[in-house]
Coordinates of C-alpha atoms (C1' of nucleotides) and ligand atoms in Angstrom, one line a residue:
Chain A
M83 CA -120.4 -102.5 -130.4
W84 CA -121.4 -103.3 -133.9
N85 CA -123.8 -106.4 -134.3
P86 CA -124.7 -107.0 -137.8
M87 CA -128.2 -107.4 -139.2
L88 CA -128.5 -110.8 -140.9
P89 CA -130.4 -112.0 -144.1
T90 CA -132.7 -114.9 -144.2
L91 CA -132.1 -117.9 -146.5
T92 CA -134.8 -118.6 -149.1
N93 CA -135.1 -120.2 -152.5
E94 CA -138.1 -117.9 -153.6
V95 CA -137.1 -114.7 -155.1
P96 CA -139.3 -111.9 -153.7
E97 CA -140.5 -109.4 -156.3
G98 CA -142.4 -106.1 -156.3
D99 CA -141.8 -102.5 -156.2
N100 CA -140.4 -102.5 -152.6
W101 CA -137.7 -105.0 -153.3
V102 CA -134.2 -104.2 -154.7
Y103 CA -131.3 -106.6 -155.3
E104 CA -127.6 -106.7 -154.6
V105 CA -124.9 -109.1 -155.4
K106 CA -123.8 -111.2 -152.4
Y107 CA -120.1 -111.7 -152.1
D108 CA -118.2 -114.5 -150.5
G109 CA -116.0 -112.9 -147.9
F110 CA -115.9 -111.7 -144.2
R111 CA -118.8 -109.7 -143.0
T112 CA -117.0 -106.6 -141.8
S113 CA -117.6 -103.3 -140.2
L114 CA -115.5 -100.3 -141.1
E115 CA -115.2 -98.1 -137.9
W116 CA -113.8 -94.7 -138.5
K117 CA -113.3 -92.4 -135.4
E118 CA -111.2 -89.4 -134.6
E119 CA -108.5 -91.9 -133.3
G120 CA -108.3 -93.7 -136.7
V121 CA -110.0 -96.3 -138.9
R122 CA -110.4 -100.1 -138.0
F123 CA -112.0 -103.1 -139.4
I124 CA -114.2 -105.2 -137.1
S125 CA -115.4 -108.9 -137.8
R126 CA -118.9 -110.2 -137.2
N127 CA -117.8 -111.6 -133.7
G128 CA -115.9 -108.4 -132.7
K129 CA -112.4 -109.5 -133.8
D130 CA -110.2 -106.7 -135.0
L131 CA -109.2 -107.4 -138.5
T132 CA -107.3 -104.1 -139.1
E133 CA -103.9 -105.6 -139.1
H134 CA -104.8 -108.2 -141.7
F135 CA -105.7 -105.7 -144.4
P136 CA -103.0 -103.2 -144.6
E137 CA -103.5 -102.4 -148.2
V138 CA -107.0 -101.2 -147.6
I139 CA -106.1 -99.3 -144.4
S140 CA -103.2 -97.4 -146.0
F141 CA -105.5 -96.4 -148.9
L142 CA -108.1 -95.2 -146.3
E143 CA -105.5 -93.2 -144.3
H144 CA -104.9 -91.0 -147.3
Y145 CA -108.5 -89.6 -146.7
Q146 CA -107.8 -88.7 -143.0
D147 CA -108.3 -85.0 -143.6
Q148 CA -111.2 -85.1 -146.2
V149 CA -113.1 -87.6 -144.0
R150 CA -113.1 -85.7 -140.7
E151 CA -116.2 -83.8 -141.2
F152 CA -118.2 -87.0 -141.9
L153 CA -116.9 -88.8 -138.6
P154 CA -117.7 -91.1 -137.0
L155 CA -118.4 -93.7 -139.6
S156 CA -119.8 -97.2 -139.1
L157 CA -120.1 -98.8 -142.5
D158 CA -121.3 -102.3 -142.9
G159 CA -119.9 -104.4 -145.6
E160 CA -118.1 -107.4 -146.9
M161 CA -114.2 -107.7 -147.0
V162 CA -113.4 -109.7 -150.2
I163 CA -110.6 -110.6 -152.6
L164 CA -112.3 -110.3 -155.9
K165 CA -111.9 -112.5 -159.0
T166 CA -114.3 -110.4 -161.1
N167 CA -116.7 -107.7 -160.2
L168 CA -119.4 -110.3 -159.5
C169 CA -117.4 -113.0 -157.7
A170 CA -114.9 -113.2 -154.7
D171 CA -112.5 -115.8 -153.8
F172 CA -113.3 -117.0 -150.3
S173 CA -110.4 -119.3 -149.8
L174 CA -107.8 -116.7 -150.6
L175 CA -109.5 -114.3 -148.1
Q176 CA -109.5 -117.2 -145.6
Q177 CA -105.8 -117.8 -146.1
R178 CA -105.3 -113.9 -145.4
G179 CA -107.5 -114.1 -142.2
R180 CA -105.3 -116.9 -140.8
M181 CA -102.0 -115.3 -141.2
K182 CA -100.0 -114.0 -138.2
N183 CA -96.8 -112.8 -139.7
M184 CA -96.9 -109.1 -140.9
D185 CA -94.5 -109.7 -143.8
K186 CA -96.6 -112.5 -145.0
I187 CA -99.7 -110.4 -144.8
K188 CA -98.0 -107.7 -146.7
Q189 CA -96.8 -110.0 -149.4
H190 CA -100.3 -111.5 -149.8
A191 CA -101.7 -108.0 -149.9
Q192 CA -99.4 -107.3 -152.9
T193 CA -100.4 -110.4 -154.9
F194 CA -103.9 -110.6 -153.8
P195 CA -105.2 -107.3 -152.7
A196 CA -108.4 -107.3 -150.7
Q197 CA -111.3 -104.8 -150.9
F198 CA -113.9 -103.5 -148.5
L199 CA -117.4 -103.5 -150.4
C200 CA -119.7 -101.4 -148.4
F201 CA -123.5 -102.2 -148.7
D202 CA -124.9 -100.4 -145.5
A203 CA -124.2 -97.6 -142.9
L204 CA -125.0 -97.5 -139.3
Q205 CA -123.5 -94.1 -138.8
I206 CA -122.2 -91.3 -141.0
G207 CA -121.7 -88.5 -138.6
R208 CA -125.2 -89.1 -137.1
N209 CA -126.9 -92.3 -136.5
L210 CA -128.7 -93.8 -139.6
Q211 CA -130.1 -97.0 -138.2
T212 CA -133.7 -95.7 -137.9
R213 CA -133.6 -94.3 -141.6
T214 CA -134.8 -96.5 -144.4
F215 CA -132.5 -98.7 -146.3
E216 CA -132.9 -96.4 -149.4
K217 CA -132.1 -93.3 -147.4
R218 CA -128.9 -95.0 -145.9
K219 CA -127.8 -96.0 -149.3
E220 CA -128.1 -92.4 -150.4
E221 CA -126.1 -91.1 -147.5
I222 CA -123.3 -93.6 -148.4
K223 CA -123.4 -92.5 -152.0
D224 CA -123.0 -88.8 -150.8
L225 CA -120.1 -89.8 -148.6
F226 CA -118.3 -91.9 -151.3
S227 CA -118.9 -89.1 -153.9
S228 CA -117.3 -86.4 -151.8
L229 CA -114.4 -88.6 -151.2
G230 CA -114.0 -89.7 -154.9
W231 CA -114.6 -93.4 -154.1
P232 CA -116.4 -95.6 -156.6
L233 CA -120.3 -96.0 -156.5
H234 CA -119.9 -99.3 -158.4
I235 CA -117.7 -102.3 -157.8
S236 CA -114.1 -101.3 -158.9
L237 CA -111.3 -104.0 -159.0
L238 CA -108.7 -101.3 -158.7
K239 CA -109.9 -99.4 -155.7
P240 CA -109.6 -100.9 -152.2
I241 CA -113.1 -99.7 -151.2
S242 CA -116.3 -99.7 -153.3
L243 CA -120.0 -99.4 -152.8
I244 CA -122.2 -102.2 -153.6
P245 CA -124.9 -100.9 -155.9
F246 CA -128.5 -102.2 -155.9
Y247 CA -130.7 -103.0 -158.8
D248 CA -134.5 -102.9 -159.3
D249 CA -134.6 -105.9 -161.8
Y250 CA -133.7 -109.3 -160.5
Q251 CA -133.5 -111.3 -163.8
P252 CA -130.7 -109.5 -165.5
L253 CA -128.6 -109.5 -162.4
W254 CA -129.0 -113.2 -161.7
K255 CA -128.0 -113.9 -165.3
Q256 CA -124.8 -112.0 -164.8
L257 CA -124.3 -113.7 -161.5
E258 CA -124.7 -117.2 -162.9
L259 CA -122.3 -116.4 -165.6
A260 CA -119.8 -115.3 -163.2
Y261 CA -120.2 -118.2 -160.8
G262 CA -121.2 -115.7 -158.1
E263 CA -122.3 -116.8 -154.7
G264 CA -125.8 -115.4 -154.7
I265 CA -127.9 -112.2 -154.3
V266 CA -129.6 -110.5 -151.4
A267 CA -133.0 -109.1 -151.9
K268 CA -133.7 -106.1 -149.6
Q269 CA -136.8 -104.1 -148.9
K270 CA -136.2 -100.3 -149.6
H271 CA -138.1 -98.8 -146.6
Q272 CA -136.8 -100.9 -143.6
S273 CA -134.6 -99.7 -140.8
Y274 CA -131.4 -101.4 -139.7
Q275 CA -132.0 -103.8 -136.9
Q276 CA -128.7 -104.8 -135.2
G277 CA -128.2 -108.4 -134.5
K278 CA -131.3 -109.6 -136.0
R279 CA -132.0 -112.1 -138.7
V280 CA -134.6 -110.2 -140.6
K281 CA -137.2 -111.2 -143.3
H282 CA -136.7 -107.9 -145.3
W283 CA -133.2 -109.1 -146.2
L284 CA -133.5 -112.4 -148.1
K285 CA -130.4 -114.2 -149.5
I286 CA -130.8 -116.4 -152.5
K287 CA -127.9 -118.7 -153.3
N288 CA -126.4 -119.7 -156.7
W289 CA -126.5 -123.3 -155.8
R290 CA -124.5 -125.9 -157.8
K291 CA -126.3 -129.3 -158.0
V292 CA -124.2 -132.3 -157.6
T293 CA -125.3 -136.0 -157.4
G294 CA -124.0 -138.9 -155.3
F295 CA -125.3 -142.1 -153.6
I296 CA -125.6 -142.5 -149.8
T297 CA -122.9 -144.9 -148.3
E298 CA -123.1 -144.0 -144.6
F299 CA -125.4 -142.5 -142.0
D300 CA -124.2 -141.5 -138.5
P301 CA -127.2 -141.5 -136.1
E302 CA -125.1 -139.5 -133.5
N303 CA -125.2 -136.4 -135.7
D304 CA -127.6 -137.3 -138.5
Y305 CA -124.9 -136.8 -141.1
F306 CA -125.3 -138.7 -144.4
T307 CA -122.0 -139.5 -146.3
T308 CA -122.4 -139.5 -150.0
S309 CA -120.0 -141.0 -152.5
I310 CA -119.1 -141.1 -156.2
Y311 CA -117.1 -143.2 -158.6
N312 CA -113.7 -142.2 -159.7
Q313 CA -112.7 -144.7 -162.3
N314 CA -114.7 -147.6 -160.7
K315 CA -113.2 -146.7 -157.2
L316 CA -115.5 -145.2 -154.5
E317 CA -114.6 -141.7 -153.4
T318 CA -116.4 -139.4 -150.8
L319 CA -118.5 -136.6 -152.4
G320 CA -119.1 -135.1 -149.0
V321 CA -121.5 -135.1 -146.1
V322 CA -124.9 -133.6 -146.0
K323 CA -127.3 -133.1 -143.0
H324 CA -129.7 -130.3 -143.8
G325 CA -132.4 -129.8 -146.2
F326 CA -134.3 -133.0 -145.8
S327 CA -138.0 -132.9 -145.1
E328 CA -139.2 -134.8 -142.1
E329 CA -140.8 -137.3 -144.2
S330 CA -137.8 -138.0 -146.4
F331 CA -135.5 -138.0 -143.5
N332 CA -137.6 -140.6 -141.7
T333 CA -138.0 -142.9 -144.7
L334 CA -134.3 -142.6 -145.5
T335 CA -133.0 -143.4 -142.1
K336 CA -135.5 -146.3 -141.6
L337 CA -134.2 -147.7 -144.9
I338 CA -130.7 -147.5 -143.9
I339 CA -131.1 -148.9 -140.4
E340 CA -133.0 -151.8 -142.0
K341 CA -130.7 -152.6 -144.9
G342 CA -127.4 -151.2 -143.6
E343 CA -124.7 -152.8 -141.6
K344 CA -123.7 -151.1 -138.2
K345 CA -120.0 -150.7 -137.6
K346 CA -118.7 -148.6 -134.7
G347 CA -122.1 -146.8 -134.4
I348 CA -122.2 -145.9 -138.1
F349 CA -124.5 -147.4 -140.6
H350 CA -122.9 -148.5 -143.9
I351 CA -125.0 -149.3 -147.0
P352 CA -124.0 -150.4 -150.6
P353 CA -124.4 -148.0 -153.5
A354 CA -128.1 -147.7 -154.3
I355 CA -129.7 -144.5 -153.1
C356 CA -128.9 -141.5 -155.4
I357 CA -129.6 -138.0 -154.2
Q358 CA -129.0 -134.5 -155.5
I359 CA -127.4 -132.0 -153.3
N360 CA -127.3 -128.2 -153.4
C361 CA -123.9 -126.7 -152.4
L362 CA -121.5 -123.9 -153.2
Q363 CA -118.5 -125.9 -154.0
A364 CA -117.5 -129.7 -154.0
E365 CA -113.9 -130.7 -153.8
E366 CA -111.6 -133.2 -152.3
G367 CA -114.4 -135.0 -150.4
Q368 CA -115.9 -131.8 -149.0
L369 CA -119.0 -129.9 -149.8
R370 CA -119.5 -126.2 -148.9
E371 CA -122.9 -125.4 -147.5
P372 CA -124.5 -128.6 -148.5
N373 CA -128.2 -129.3 -148.4
F374 CA -130.4 -132.0 -149.8
D375 CA -132.3 -131.1 -152.9
Q376 CA -134.1 -134.1 -154.1
F377 CA -133.9 -137.9 -154.6
R378 CA -132.6 -139.0 -158.1
F379 CA -134.4 -142.3 -158.7
D380 CA -133.7 -141.8 -162.4
L381 CA -130.0 -142.2 -161.8
S382 CA -128.0 -145.4 -161.0
P383 CA -125.0 -145.2 -158.7
E384 CA -122.7 -146.0 -161.7
E385 CA -123.8 -142.6 -163.2
C386 CA -122.6 -140.7 -160.2
T387 CA -119.0 -140.1 -161.2
L388 CA -116.3 -137.6 -160.5
K389 CA -116.6 -136.6 -164.1
K390 CA -120.3 -136.0 -163.7
R391 CA -119.7 -133.9 -160.6
D392 CA -117.2 -131.7 -162.4
L393 CA -119.6 -131.3 -165.3
D394 CA -122.3 -130.4 -162.8
L395 CA -120.1 -127.8 -161.1
T396 CA -119.4 -126.3 -164.6
M397 CA -123.1 -125.3 -164.8
L398 CA -123.5 -125.4 -168.6
P399 CA -126.5 -123.4 -169.8
E400 CA -129.5 -125.7 -169.9
N401 CA -131.1 -124.2 -172.9
V402 CA -128.1 -125.0 -175.4
E403 CA -128.2 -128.5 -176.9
I404 CA -124.9 -130.3 -176.9
T405 CA -124.0 -132.8 -179.7
S406 CA -121.2 -135.3 -180.0
P407 CA -119.7 -134.6 -176.7
D408 CA -117.1 -137.4 -177.0
K409 CA -115.8 -136.4 -180.4
P410 CA -112.0 -135.7 -180.1
L411 CA -111.3 -132.2 -181.3
W412 CA -107.6 -132.3 -180.5
P413 CA -106.7 -136.0 -181.1
Q414 CA -103.1 -135.6 -179.9
P415 CA -103.7 -134.8 -176.3
N416 CA -107.2 -136.3 -176.7
F417 CA -109.3 -133.3 -175.7
L418 CA -112.9 -134.1 -176.6
K419 CA -115.6 -131.6 -177.7
Q420 CA -117.0 -131.9 -174.1
D421 CA -113.8 -130.6 -172.7
H422 CA -113.8 -127.8 -175.2
L423 CA -117.3 -126.7 -174.1
I424 CA -116.5 -127.1 -170.5
Y425 CA -113.3 -124.8 -171.1
L426 CA -115.5 -122.2 -172.8
R427 CA -118.1 -122.3 -169.9
K428 CA -115.4 -122.0 -167.1
M429 CA -113.6 -119.1 -169.0
A430 CA -116.7 -117.3 -170.1
P431 CA -116.7 -114.8 -167.4
Y432 CA -113.3 -113.7 -168.5
M433 CA -113.6 -114.2 -172.3
L434 CA -116.9 -112.8 -173.1
P435 CA -116.1 -109.1 -172.2
F436 CA -113.5 -109.3 -175.0
L437 CA -116.1 -110.6 -177.5
K438 CA -118.9 -108.2 -176.6
S439 CA -120.1 -106.0 -179.3
K440 CA -117.5 -107.2 -181.8
K441 CA -118.2 -108.6 -185.1
L442 CA -116.6 -112.1 -185.0
T443 CA -114.5 -114.0 -187.3
L444 CA -114.9 -117.6 -186.3
I445 CA -112.8 -120.6 -187.5
R446 CA -114.7 -123.7 -187.2
Y447 CA -113.3 -127.3 -187.1
P448 CA -116.4 -129.5 -186.8
H449 CA -114.4 -132.6 -187.1
G450 CA -111.4 -131.6 -185.0
V451 CA -108.2 -129.5 -185.7
E452 CA -106.6 -132.2 -187.9
D453 CA -109.6 -132.0 -190.3
E454 CA -111.1 -129.4 -192.5
S455 CA -111.8 -125.9 -191.3
F456 CA -113.6 -122.8 -192.5
F457 CA -114.3 -119.2 -191.6
Q458 CA -117.5 -117.8 -190.7
K459 CA -118.6 -114.1 -190.0
H460 CA -122.3 -114.2 -190.8
R461 CA -125.0 -115.3 -188.5
P462 CA -126.7 -118.3 -189.9
D463 CA -130.6 -118.2 -190.1
Y464 CA -130.9 -121.4 -188.1
A465 CA -129.0 -119.9 -185.1
P466 CA -131.3 -119.7 -182.0
D467 CA -132.7 -116.2 -181.0
F468 CA -130.1 -115.8 -178.3
V469 CA -127.2 -115.7 -180.8
G470 CA -126.4 -112.0 -181.4
A471 CA -126.9 -110.3 -184.7
Y472 CA -125.5 -107.1 -186.1
K473 CA -127.0 -105.8 -189.5
E474 CA -124.9 -103.7 -191.7
S475 CA -125.5 -102.9 -195.4
G476 CA -127.9 -105.9 -195.9
E477 CA -125.5 -108.4 -194.2
T478 CA -126.0 -110.0 -190.8
F479 CA -122.9 -110.5 -188.7
I480 CA -122.6 -112.9 -185.8
L481 CA -122.1 -111.4 -182.2
C482 CA -121.5 -113.3 -179.0
Q483 CA -123.0 -111.4 -176.1
T484 CA -124.2 -114.0 -173.8
L485 CA -123.0 -117.4 -172.3
E486 CA -125.7 -119.3 -174.2
S487 CA -124.3 -118.0 -177.5
L488 CA -120.7 -118.6 -176.6
I489 CA -121.6 -122.3 -175.9
W490 CA -123.8 -122.6 -179.0
I491 CA -121.0 -121.2 -181.2
G492 CA -118.6 -123.6 -179.5
N493 CA -121.0 -126.5 -180.2
Q494 CA -120.9 -125.7 -183.8
G495 CA -117.3 -126.7 -183.8
T496 CA -115.8 -123.2 -183.4
I497 CA -112.2 -123.4 -182.1
E498 CA -110.9 -119.8 -182.7
F499 CA -112.5 -116.6 -181.9
H500 CA -111.1 -113.6 -183.7
I501 CA -112.0 -110.0 -182.9
P502 CA -111.6 -106.8 -184.8
F503 CA -110.2 -103.8 -183.0
Q504 CA -113.4 -101.8 -182.8
K505 CA -116.8 -102.4 -181.4
I506 CA -119.9 -102.2 -183.5
N507 CA -121.3 -98.7 -184.3
E508 CA -117.9 -97.2 -183.5
S509 CA -115.3 -96.2 -186.0
F510 CA -112.4 -95.6 -183.5
P511 CA -110.2 -98.6 -182.1
D512 CA -110.9 -99.6 -178.6
E513 CA -107.5 -101.3 -178.2
I514 CA -104.1 -101.2 -179.7
V515 CA -102.4 -104.6 -180.2
F516 CA -98.9 -105.4 -181.0
D517 CA -98.4 -108.7 -182.9
L518 CA -94.9 -110.3 -182.3
D519 CA -94.4 -113.1 -184.8
P520 CA -91.2 -115.1 -184.3
P521 CA -90.4 -117.4 -187.2
S522 CA -91.3 -120.5 -185.3
R523 CA -91.8 -121.6 -181.6
K524 CA -88.0 -122.3 -181.4
E525 CA -87.6 -118.5 -181.4
F526 CA -90.2 -117.8 -178.8
S527 CA -87.6 -116.3 -176.7
L528 CA -87.4 -113.5 -179.3
A529 CA -91.0 -112.6 -178.6
I530 CA -90.3 -112.5 -174.9
Q531 CA -87.5 -109.9 -175.6
A532 CA -89.5 -107.8 -177.9
A533 CA -92.4 -107.8 -175.3
Q534 CA -90.0 -106.8 -172.5
I535 CA -88.9 -103.8 -174.6
L536 CA -92.4 -102.8 -175.6
K537 CA -93.3 -103.0 -171.9
M538 CA -90.6 -100.5 -171.1
I539 CA -91.8 -98.3 -173.9
C540 CA -95.4 -98.3 -172.6
D541 CA -94.2 -97.7 -169.1
Q542 CA -92.2 -94.7 -170.2
L543 CA -95.3 -93.4 -172.1
E544 CA -97.4 -94.1 -168.9
L545 CA -99.7 -96.6 -170.8
Y546 CA -101.3 -99.6 -169.2
A547 CA -100.4 -102.6 -171.3
F548 CA -101.3 -106.3 -171.1
V549 CA -99.6 -109.2 -172.7
K550 CA -100.8 -112.7 -173.9
T551 CA -99.5 -115.6 -175.8
S552 CA -101.1 -115.8 -179.2
G553 CA -101.5 -119.6 -178.5
N554 CA -99.5 -120.3 -181.5
K555 CA -95.8 -119.0 -181.8
G556 CA -95.7 -115.5 -180.4
L557 CA -96.9 -112.9 -178.1
Q558 CA -99.4 -110.1 -178.3
I559 CA -99.6 -106.9 -176.3
H560 CA -102.9 -105.2 -175.7
I561 CA -103.4 -101.6 -174.8
P562 CA -107.0 -100.7 -174.1
L563 CA -108.3 -97.4 -175.3
P564 CA -111.2 -95.4 -174.1
A565 CA -114.0 -94.6 -176.5
N566 CA -112.9 -92.2 -179.2
G567 CA -109.5 -91.9 -177.6
L568 CA -107.4 -92.4 -180.7
T569 CA -108.0 -92.7 -184.4
Y570 CA -106.6 -95.5 -186.5
D571 CA -104.1 -93.2 -187.9
E572 CA -102.7 -92.2 -184.6
T573 CA -102.6 -95.9 -183.3
R574 CA -100.9 -96.9 -186.5
A575 CA -98.3 -94.1 -186.2
F576 CA -97.6 -95.4 -182.7
T577 CA -97.3 -99.1 -183.6
E578 CA -95.1 -98.2 -186.4
A579 CA -93.0 -95.9 -184.4
A580 CA -92.6 -98.5 -181.7
A581 CA -91.8 -101.2 -184.2
Q582 CA -89.0 -99.0 -185.7
L583 CA -87.6 -98.5 -182.2
L584 CA -87.4 -102.2 -181.7
V585 CA -85.7 -102.9 -185.1
Q586 CA -83.3 -100.0 -184.6
Q587 CA -82.2 -101.3 -181.2
Y588 CA -81.8 -104.9 -182.3
P589 CA -81.7 -105.2 -186.1
E590 CA -80.3 -108.7 -185.9
K591 CA -83.3 -109.9 -183.8
F592 CA -86.3 -108.0 -185.1
T593 CA -87.6 -106.9 -188.5
I594 CA -90.6 -105.3 -190.2
E595 CA -89.8 -107.0 -193.6
R596 CA -93.0 -107.9 -195.3
L597 CA -91.2 -110.5 -197.5
K598 CA -90.6 -113.7 -195.8
K599 CA -87.4 -114.4 -197.6
N600 CA -85.9 -111.1 -196.3
R601 CA -86.8 -111.8 -192.6
G602 CA -84.3 -114.4 -192.1
N603 CA -84.6 -116.0 -188.5
R604 CA -85.8 -112.6 -187.1
L605 CA -89.0 -111.9 -185.3
Y606 CA -91.6 -110.1 -187.4
V607 CA -93.0 -107.1 -185.6
D608 CA -96.3 -107.2 -187.4
Y609 CA -97.5 -103.7 -186.8
V610 CA -99.5 -103.9 -190.0
Q611 CA -101.8 -106.3 -188.3
H612 CA -103.2 -103.5 -186.3
A613 CA -105.6 -101.8 -188.6
E614 CA -109.3 -101.3 -189.4
G615 CA -110.9 -104.4 -190.6
K616 CA -108.1 -106.6 -189.4
T617 CA -108.6 -109.1 -186.5
I618 CA -106.6 -110.7 -183.8
I619 CA -107.2 -113.8 -181.7
A620 CA -109.3 -113.1 -178.7
P621 CA -107.8 -113.4 -175.2
Y622 CA -108.6 -117.0 -173.9
S623 CA -109.6 -118.3 -177.4
P624 CA -108.5 -121.8 -178.0
R625 CA -106.2 -122.4 -181.1
S626 CA -106.3 -125.1 -183.7
T627 CA -102.8 -126.2 -182.7
K628 CA -102.0 -129.9 -182.2
E629 CA -101.5 -129.4 -178.4
G630 CA -104.8 -127.5 -177.9
T631 CA -103.1 -124.3 -176.7
I632 CA -104.8 -121.1 -175.6
A633 CA -104.2 -117.5 -176.3
T634 CA -103.3 -117.0 -172.6
P635 CA -103.2 -113.7 -170.8
L636 CA -99.9 -113.5 -168.8
F637 CA -98.6 -111.6 -165.7
W638 CA -95.8 -109.3 -166.8
E639 CA -93.6 -111.2 -164.3
E640 CA -94.0 -114.3 -166.2
V641 CA -92.6 -112.8 -169.4
H642 CA -89.1 -114.3 -169.1
E643 CA -86.8 -116.2 -171.1
D644 CA -87.7 -119.7 -170.0
L645 CA -91.5 -119.4 -170.4
N646 CA -93.1 -122.3 -172.3
P647 CA -96.2 -121.2 -174.2
T648 CA -97.3 -124.8 -174.9
Q649 CA -98.1 -125.4 -171.1
F650 CA -101.3 -123.4 -171.6
T651 CA -104.0 -125.6 -172.8
I652 CA -107.8 -125.9 -172.4
T653 CA -107.1 -128.1 -169.3
S654 CA -104.5 -126.0 -167.7
V655 CA -105.7 -122.4 -168.2
P656 CA -108.9 -122.6 -166.0
S657 CA -107.0 -123.8 -163.0
R658 CA -104.3 -121.2 -163.5
V659 CA -106.9 -118.4 -163.7
S660 CA -108.8 -119.8 -160.7
K661 CA -105.5 -119.9 -158.7
F662 CA -103.9 -116.7 -159.7
G663 CA -106.7 -114.7 -161.2
C664 CA -107.0 -113.2 -164.8
P665 CA -103.9 -111.1 -165.6
M666 CA -106.2 -108.9 -167.7
R667 CA -108.8 -108.2 -165.0
Y668 CA -108.0 -104.5 -164.8
Y669 CA -108.3 -104.2 -168.7
D670 CA -111.8 -102.5 -168.8
E671 CA -111.2 -100.2 -165.8
V672 CA -107.9 -98.8 -166.9
R673 CA -109.3 -97.8 -170.3
Q674 CA -110.5 -94.6 -168.9
E675 CA -107.3 -94.0 -167.1
Q676 CA -105.0 -93.9 -170.1
N677 CA -103.3 -90.7 -170.8
F678 CA -102.0 -90.2 -174.3
T679 CA -99.9 -87.0 -173.8
K680 CA -96.6 -88.8 -174.2
L681 CA -97.8 -91.1 -176.9
K682 CA -99.0 -88.1 -179.0
Q683 CA -95.6 -86.4 -178.3
L684 CA -93.8 -89.5 -179.7
I685 CA -95.9 -89.7 -182.8
N686 CA -95.6 -86.0 -183.6
T687 CA -91.8 -86.1 -183.7
Chain B
dT182 C1' -122.1 -128.6 -188.0
dT183 C1' -125.8 -127.5 -190.6
dG184 C1' -128.6 -126.6 -194.4
dA185 C1' -129.4 -125.8 -199.4
dG186 C1' -129.6 -127.5 -203.9
dC187 C1' -129.6 -131.1 -206.9
dT188 C1' -130.4 -135.8 -208.6
Chain C
dA73 C1' -132.8 -140.5 -199.4
dG74 C1' -128.3 -139.4 -200.5
dC75 C1' -124.6 -136.8 -202.3
dT76 C1' -121.9 -132.3 -202.7
dC77 C1' -121.0 -127.9 -201.4
dA78 C1' -120.5 -123.8 -198.7
dA79 C1' -119.6 -121.3 -194.7
dT80 C1' -114.5 -114.4 -195.0
dT81 C1' -112.5 -110.5 -196.0
dC82 C1' -109.9 -106.8 -196.4
dT83 C1' -105.9 -104.3 -196.0
dG84 C1' -101.6 -102.5 -197.1
dC85 C1' -96.9 -102.6 -198.2
dG86 C1' -93.3 -102.5 -201.7
dC87 C1' -92.5 -102.7 -206.1
Chain D
dG150 C1' -102.2 -102.6 -210.4
dC151 C1' -100.0 -107.0 -208.6
dG152 C1' -98.5 -110.3 -205.5
dC153 C1' -97.4 -111.3 -201.0
dA154 C1' -98.7 -111.6 -196.3
dG155 C1' -101.7 -112.0 -192.5
Ligands
MN823 MN1 -99.3 -113.3 -184.6
MN824 MN1 -99.1 -111.3 -187.4

DNA sequence: TTGAGCT
DNA sequence: AGCTCAATTCTGCGC
DNA sequence: GCGCAG
């Protein structure tokens, strides 16, 4: 039976020509076993997981015939539920793993599809265990290519190959941005040693660093309980046991036994000793994979608060200076500048892809949304080097390509991020956007109705379409385009035709009247907004509304009469995305899948 | 929010 | 040193 | 070409 080779934990990243690097995903270590009789998934301790992942199995079973010549297969990998292509959601997967009811499993598979990410192979027809890692990877590539499976991480496909990289730095940067679990460094020329924890596989974790003070010590199991303040009340941060050097463990326990008070075998001491802990997550008095990092004599217990914990978990980039964190930017809900920057940091993995390689139009409110604002398109000379630049006919425009630049731009008092429809150095649009503008928020349901009709039109034309609130009054529909897929003339012809259809169908609800006085109380289908040189609010951009609303991507199932767009704010959107995922997560992958046959038929009639 | 230009 | 100002732009419709 | 609109 399969017995996985295991990586060794380290904090030092090994470098050199013989090392390569893979993303480490937080899921179940799983083997895909495919024999003549069929395909199965086996867990690390030999448990059969097949029943728990019907969506992956049913995909694989389509390849029954094509795979026959490669059998038997024994592929080593990780079963995951992905949030992004660099980060998996372990708690969702855990939920799935605990399910017993087949209907529940199938329903879960619908809403949160799992994927098998393959990183090694023990057998593809013949035994590969004595071959080098590099060779085994090649064999998997050949197998995947012949079956048409992705050689990179695909969010759409139930199975993918985990690629490896020669350079550690750029991968780590991306991983940090994505709040990934870590990376695994692997030596290219080593064989597969079943059941062994080996030194030629090294895992490096992307630790969050939290601080708390010690309140209890249990000599029975050597657990230290750490606490934090939540509005002057003590609250448990979590327990920690590992990571102490012998010396620090001894001095610490000696101090606690001397100064502490023993009750029922546990020593209690008042808040004084602050420590920093590495962990993967900290929530509700629990730490995931905690280990002691260092003492923090520079901190007082009063500084170890719930607010600080959440700030630490946010992992703001260290090289960006933050000014006036306590300035209210949205006075009405009392959202501070700090809240804004934390929002941008949390949403960066989802927002940055939409900003990338686009000349930005920023709207800045350095003193909050109730004060003066101004537009900015140029990159100021005083911007740090990491802020992107694009030079064009003697002008320098501002780009936002990295996390650092996003936070710096945010710290400059930028609230709104507007993007053009094409990337730099391209003259074709990379997306079509429908702008649905009701006269006011009172008529938001008109936008819902228009969006539903446009969704039907897109379905009929076999186009993938995504929907978001504008963060203000209306809705916008995004249709991703492949590079050089359609010209502006074509996209315009389409938006215009679709707008006409809407107005024809419900002339009392929708209009394309440019003059406000002629619109009445109808929704303005603003197809003119989609054109070269115009811009639209970026997905996940905050808006300068009094409520602090966000241009929020929606699931189509949410686009219903009673949807309230003001519920989506800088505080609610991050938790919504962490719970349900990003509704636009497939945006970039379906770009290539778009088929314009029917669209072209429509515009040529 | 930041820097330039002017007094 | 302190005050004031600026920080975008273009596109197209309908007449 | 102008003014409105975004
Ligand atoms: Mn709009
Ligand atoms: Mn509009």
